[in-house]
XYZ file of C-alpha atoms in Angstrom:
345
model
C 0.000 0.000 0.000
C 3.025 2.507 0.549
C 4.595 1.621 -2.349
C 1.075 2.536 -4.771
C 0.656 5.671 -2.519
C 4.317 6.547 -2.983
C 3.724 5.815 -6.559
C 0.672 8.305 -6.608
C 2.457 11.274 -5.127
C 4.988 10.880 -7.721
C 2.908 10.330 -10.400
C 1.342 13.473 -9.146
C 4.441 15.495 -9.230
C 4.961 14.464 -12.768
C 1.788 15.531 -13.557
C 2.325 18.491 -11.986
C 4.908 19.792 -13.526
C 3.628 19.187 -16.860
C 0.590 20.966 -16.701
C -0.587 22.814 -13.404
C 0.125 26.017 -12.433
C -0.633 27.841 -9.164
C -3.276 30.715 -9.394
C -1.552 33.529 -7.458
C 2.302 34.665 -6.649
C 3.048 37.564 -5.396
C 4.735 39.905 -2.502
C 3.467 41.349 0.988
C 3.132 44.946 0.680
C 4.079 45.913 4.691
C 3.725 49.158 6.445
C 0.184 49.416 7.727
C 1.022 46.475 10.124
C 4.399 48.153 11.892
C 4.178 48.413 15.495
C 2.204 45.473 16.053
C 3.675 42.569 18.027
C 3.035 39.103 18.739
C 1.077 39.843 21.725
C -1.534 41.981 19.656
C -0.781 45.218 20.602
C -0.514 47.409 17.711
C 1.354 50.863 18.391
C -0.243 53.056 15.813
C 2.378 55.670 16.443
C 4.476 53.119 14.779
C 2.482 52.756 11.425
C 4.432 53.819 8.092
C 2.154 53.952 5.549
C 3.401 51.966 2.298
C 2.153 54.779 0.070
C 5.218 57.459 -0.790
C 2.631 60.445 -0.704
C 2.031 59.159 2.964
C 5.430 59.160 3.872
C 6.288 55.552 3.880
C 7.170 53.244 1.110
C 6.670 53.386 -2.135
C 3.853 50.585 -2.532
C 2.343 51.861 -5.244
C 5.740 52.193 -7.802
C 6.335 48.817 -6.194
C 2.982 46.894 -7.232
C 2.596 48.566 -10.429
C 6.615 47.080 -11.138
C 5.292 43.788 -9.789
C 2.511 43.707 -12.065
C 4.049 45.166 -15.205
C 7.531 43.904 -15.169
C 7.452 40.453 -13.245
C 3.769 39.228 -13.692
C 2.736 38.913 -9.883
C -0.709 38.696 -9.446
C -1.439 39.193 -5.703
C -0.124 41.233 -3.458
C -0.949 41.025 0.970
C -1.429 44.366 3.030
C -1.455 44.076 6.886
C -2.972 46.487 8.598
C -3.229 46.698 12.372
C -6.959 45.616 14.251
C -6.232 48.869 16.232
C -5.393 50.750 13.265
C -8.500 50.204 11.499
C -10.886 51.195 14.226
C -8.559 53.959 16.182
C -8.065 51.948 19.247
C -11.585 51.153 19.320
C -11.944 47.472 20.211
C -15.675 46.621 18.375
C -15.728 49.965 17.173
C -16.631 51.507 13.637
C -13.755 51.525 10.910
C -11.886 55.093 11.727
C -12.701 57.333 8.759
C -9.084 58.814 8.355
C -7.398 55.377 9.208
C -9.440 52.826 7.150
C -9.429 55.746 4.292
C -5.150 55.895 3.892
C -5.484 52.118 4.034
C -8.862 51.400 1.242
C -6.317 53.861 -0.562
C -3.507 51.304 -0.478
C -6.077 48.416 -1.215
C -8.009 50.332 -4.448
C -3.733 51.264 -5.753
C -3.315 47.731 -5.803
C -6.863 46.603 -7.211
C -6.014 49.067 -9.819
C -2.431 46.933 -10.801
C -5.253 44.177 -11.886
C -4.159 42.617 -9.059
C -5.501 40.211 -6.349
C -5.380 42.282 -3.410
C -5.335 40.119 0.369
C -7.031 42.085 3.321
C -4.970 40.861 6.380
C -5.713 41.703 9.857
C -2.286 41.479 11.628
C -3.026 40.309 15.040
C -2.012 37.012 16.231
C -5.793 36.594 16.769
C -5.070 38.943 19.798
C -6.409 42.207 20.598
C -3.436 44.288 23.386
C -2.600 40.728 24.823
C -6.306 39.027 24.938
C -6.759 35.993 22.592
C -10.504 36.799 20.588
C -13.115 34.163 21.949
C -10.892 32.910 24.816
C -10.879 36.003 27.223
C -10.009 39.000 24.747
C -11.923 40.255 22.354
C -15.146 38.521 22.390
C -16.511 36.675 19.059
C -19.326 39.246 18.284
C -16.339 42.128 18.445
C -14.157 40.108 15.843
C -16.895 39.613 13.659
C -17.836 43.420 13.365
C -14.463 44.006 12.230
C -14.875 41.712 9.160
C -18.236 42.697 8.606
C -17.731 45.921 8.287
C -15.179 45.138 5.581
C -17.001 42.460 4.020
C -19.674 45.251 3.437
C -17.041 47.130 1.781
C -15.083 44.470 -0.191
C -18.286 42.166 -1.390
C -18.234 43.788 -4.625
C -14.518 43.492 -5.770
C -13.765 39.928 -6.431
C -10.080 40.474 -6.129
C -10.457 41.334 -2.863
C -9.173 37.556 -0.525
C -9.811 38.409 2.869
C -7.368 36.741 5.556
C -8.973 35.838 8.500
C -6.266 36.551 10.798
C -2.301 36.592 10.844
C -0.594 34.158 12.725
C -2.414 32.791 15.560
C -0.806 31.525 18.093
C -0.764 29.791 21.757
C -4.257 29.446 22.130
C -7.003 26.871 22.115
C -6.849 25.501 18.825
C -10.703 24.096 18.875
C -11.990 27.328 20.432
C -10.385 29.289 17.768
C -11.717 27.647 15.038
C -14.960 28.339 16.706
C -13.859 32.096 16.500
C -13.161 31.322 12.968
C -16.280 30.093 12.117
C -18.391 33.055 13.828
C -16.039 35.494 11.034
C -16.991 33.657 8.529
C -20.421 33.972 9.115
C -20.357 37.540 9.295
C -18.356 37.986 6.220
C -21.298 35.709 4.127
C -24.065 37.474 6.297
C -23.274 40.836 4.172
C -23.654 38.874 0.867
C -19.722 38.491 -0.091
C -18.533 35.756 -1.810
C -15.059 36.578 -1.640
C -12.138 34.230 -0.879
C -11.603 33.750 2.468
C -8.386 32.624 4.462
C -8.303 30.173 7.653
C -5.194 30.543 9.437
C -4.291 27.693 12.042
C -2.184 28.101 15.101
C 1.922 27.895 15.573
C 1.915 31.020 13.762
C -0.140 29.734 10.858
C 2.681 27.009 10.703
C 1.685 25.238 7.266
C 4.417 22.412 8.855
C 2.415 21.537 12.244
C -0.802 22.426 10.133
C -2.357 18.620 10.934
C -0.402 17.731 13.905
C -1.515 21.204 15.619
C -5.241 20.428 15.929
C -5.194 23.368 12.656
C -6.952 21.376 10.563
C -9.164 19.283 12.570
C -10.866 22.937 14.090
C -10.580 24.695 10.312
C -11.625 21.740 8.325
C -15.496 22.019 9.140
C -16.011 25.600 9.099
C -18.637 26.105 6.264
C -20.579 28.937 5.172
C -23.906 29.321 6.235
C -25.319 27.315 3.316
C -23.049 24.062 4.826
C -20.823 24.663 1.551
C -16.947 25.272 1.754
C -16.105 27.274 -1.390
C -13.969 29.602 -1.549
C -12.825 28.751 2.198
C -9.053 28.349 1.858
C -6.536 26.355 4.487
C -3.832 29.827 5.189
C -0.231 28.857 6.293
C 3.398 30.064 6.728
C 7.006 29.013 6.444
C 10.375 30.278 6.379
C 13.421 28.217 6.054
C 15.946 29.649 8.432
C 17.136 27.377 11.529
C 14.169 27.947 13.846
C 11.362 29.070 11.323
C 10.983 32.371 12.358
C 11.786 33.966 8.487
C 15.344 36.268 10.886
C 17.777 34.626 9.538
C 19.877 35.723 6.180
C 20.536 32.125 5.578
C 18.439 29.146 5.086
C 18.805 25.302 6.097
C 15.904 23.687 4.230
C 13.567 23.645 1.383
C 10.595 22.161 3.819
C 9.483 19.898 0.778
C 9.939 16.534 3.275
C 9.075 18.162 6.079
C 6.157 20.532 5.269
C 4.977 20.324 1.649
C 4.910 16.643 1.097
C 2.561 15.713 4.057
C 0.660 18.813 3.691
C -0.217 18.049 -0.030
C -1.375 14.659 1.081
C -3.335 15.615 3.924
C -4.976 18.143 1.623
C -5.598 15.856 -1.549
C -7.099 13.254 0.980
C -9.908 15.859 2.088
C -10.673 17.969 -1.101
C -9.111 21.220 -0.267
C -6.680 23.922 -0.611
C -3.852 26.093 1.222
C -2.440 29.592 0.868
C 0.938 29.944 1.201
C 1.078 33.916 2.361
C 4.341 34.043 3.887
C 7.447 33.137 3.217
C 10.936 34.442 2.197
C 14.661 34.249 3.083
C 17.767 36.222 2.665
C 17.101 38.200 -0.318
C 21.387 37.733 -1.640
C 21.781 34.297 0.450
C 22.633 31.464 -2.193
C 21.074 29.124 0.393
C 18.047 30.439 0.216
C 17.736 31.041 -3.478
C 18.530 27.498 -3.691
C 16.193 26.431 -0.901
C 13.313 28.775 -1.886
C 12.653 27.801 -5.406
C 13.122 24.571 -4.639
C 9.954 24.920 -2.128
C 8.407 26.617 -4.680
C 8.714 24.782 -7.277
C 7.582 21.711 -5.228
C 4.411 23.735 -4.452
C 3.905 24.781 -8.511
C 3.772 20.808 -8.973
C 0.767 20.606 -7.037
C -0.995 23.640 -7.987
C -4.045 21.215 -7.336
C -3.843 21.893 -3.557
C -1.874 24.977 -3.069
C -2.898 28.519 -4.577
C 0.132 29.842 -4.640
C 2.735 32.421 -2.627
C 3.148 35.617 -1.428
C 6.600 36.385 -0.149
C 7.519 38.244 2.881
C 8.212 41.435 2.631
C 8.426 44.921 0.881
C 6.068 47.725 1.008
C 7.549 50.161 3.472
C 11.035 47.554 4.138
C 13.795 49.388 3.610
C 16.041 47.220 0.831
C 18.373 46.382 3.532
C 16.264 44.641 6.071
C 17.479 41.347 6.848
C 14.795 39.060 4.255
C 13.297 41.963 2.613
C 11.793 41.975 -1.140
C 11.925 45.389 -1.702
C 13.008 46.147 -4.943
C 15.450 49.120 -5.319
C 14.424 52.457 -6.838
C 16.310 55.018 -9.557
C 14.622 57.285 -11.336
C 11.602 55.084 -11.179
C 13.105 52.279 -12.558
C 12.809 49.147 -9.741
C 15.419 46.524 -10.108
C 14.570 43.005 -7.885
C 16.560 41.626 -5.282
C 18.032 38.193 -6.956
C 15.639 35.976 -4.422
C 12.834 37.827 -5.886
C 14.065 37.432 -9.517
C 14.361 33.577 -9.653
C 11.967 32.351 -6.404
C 9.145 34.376 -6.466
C 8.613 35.816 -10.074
C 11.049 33.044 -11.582
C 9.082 29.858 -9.861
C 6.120 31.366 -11.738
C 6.760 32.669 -15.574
């Protein structure tokens, strides 16, 4: 029996890199997420706008070089909880706040572009995990309501649940989960939507976690699952964490492989959002597109990528994406050139 599965999974591969293709690749356009730690406090003092006329980085030369020059199709913008409604846990989006960041989100809906709402929280509100003493359920789902009201019409608009959760009750959470979702279809949109597990999202410990035993039966209200996408993570640096320069492994064995069987055996489909290395490291260039490449061969279960990070990065931070700037020509850091955008063409 191992033997005809391991035959399967290679037969797959094959297959795979014949013909499929993931959907989406692309880069995280940071900035509106700055001052926000792993605790979910957000310091929106801290926030640097990825939009050059707002003092931060130039997001918009950025995606519209993505787009043109590279053929990226997606790009991720963070954005604070806090930031969105002012410090106003449950509140109403903040006019001036939500307004500088819909402006990032209609710049990069106007590239052509998939464009991926993601609240950058740890599922936390100032140290409180949502449904498990912090923020209650009800107060989450307001948030994406609220937004879901706003996005329903533009279907490039993926909405992502949640970054990184993290050291909380995995079954709970999915609960949490399930009570966004909810919301989000209660308004009429039929937008992609993102689950993120715990461990950070950890696409690695995705089964073993409890992740997708709590994320696998969340439905929408009509018991149906579409467009309800698994949402992971991984670096390949010693520990994971995506602070390294160098890199140690191309997670294929480790990650990849098990999570493209576990996900062919139940029907469905992940989101690689993050992920990234030294941007000069030969390590990583090797150990990057190898990943990627694995995950291109099984386009059937994976959506695609979205590397981590540019937006308001300055070029020399330590796994940045950024591409650099002259006279508004952008030229791509060499793990950009041949992971990312090369993985892809």
């Amino acid at each position: 029996m191992l033997n005809k599965l391991s035959s399967i999974v290679a037969a797959s591969a094959f297959l795979g890199s014949a013909y499929a293709k993931v959907k989406y690749a692309g880069v995280n356009i940071a900035g509106f997420d700055f001052g926000c730690g792993t605790d979910g406090t957000c310091n929106t003092a801290s926030v640097t706008p990825p939009l050059s006329f707002y003092g931060g980085g130039d997001g918009q030369g950025q995606m519209n070089h993505f787009v043109r020059d590279d053929g990226l199709n997606v790009f991720r913008l963070p954005v604070g909880w806090q930031w969105l409604t002012n410090n106003t846990l449950g509140g109403p989006l903040n006019p001036n706040n939500f307004g500088e960041y819909n402006t990032l989100v209609q710049i990069c809906l106007n590239t052509g572009a998939s464009c991926i709402v993601d609240i950058h929280n740890y599922a936390r509100w100032n140290g409180g995990i949502i449904g498990q003493g912090g923020p209650t359920d009800k107060q989450f789902a307001s948030v994406w309501s609220q937004l879901a009201n706003i996005y329903q019409g533009q279907s490039k608009v993926i909405f992502g649940i949640m970054n990184e959760p993290h050291d909380l009750d995995i079954a709970r959470w999915g609960q949490s989960v399930q009570v966004a979702v909810n919301a989000i279809r209660d308004t009429g949109a039929k937008n992609l939507v993102l689950l993120p597990g715990t461990n950070y999202a950890s696409a690695q410990n995705f089964v073993s976690s409890g992740s997708a035993a709590a994320l696998a039966p969340i439905t929408n209200p009509d018991g149906t699952k579409t467009n309800l996408v698994f949402d992971v993570h991984k670096y390949l640096d010693i520990d994971g964490s995506g602070t390294h320069t160098n890199c140690v492994t191309n997670n294929i064995a480790s990650t990849f492989e098990p999570l493209a069987q576990y996900l062919n055996s139940v029907g469905r489909m992940a989101f690689l959002t993050e992920t990234g290395g030294g941007p000069n490291d030969t390590s990583c260039i090797l150990d990057l597109c190898q990943e990627l490449q694995y995950i291109d061969q099984n386009a059937n279960v994976f959506l695609g990528w979205v590397g981590w990070g540019a937006g308001s990065f300055d070029t020399s931070y330590t796994i940045t994406e950024t591409p650099f700037e002259n006279n508004g020509k952008f030229t791509d850091q060499p793990l950009v050139t041949k992971c990312i955008v090369g993985e892809f063409k």
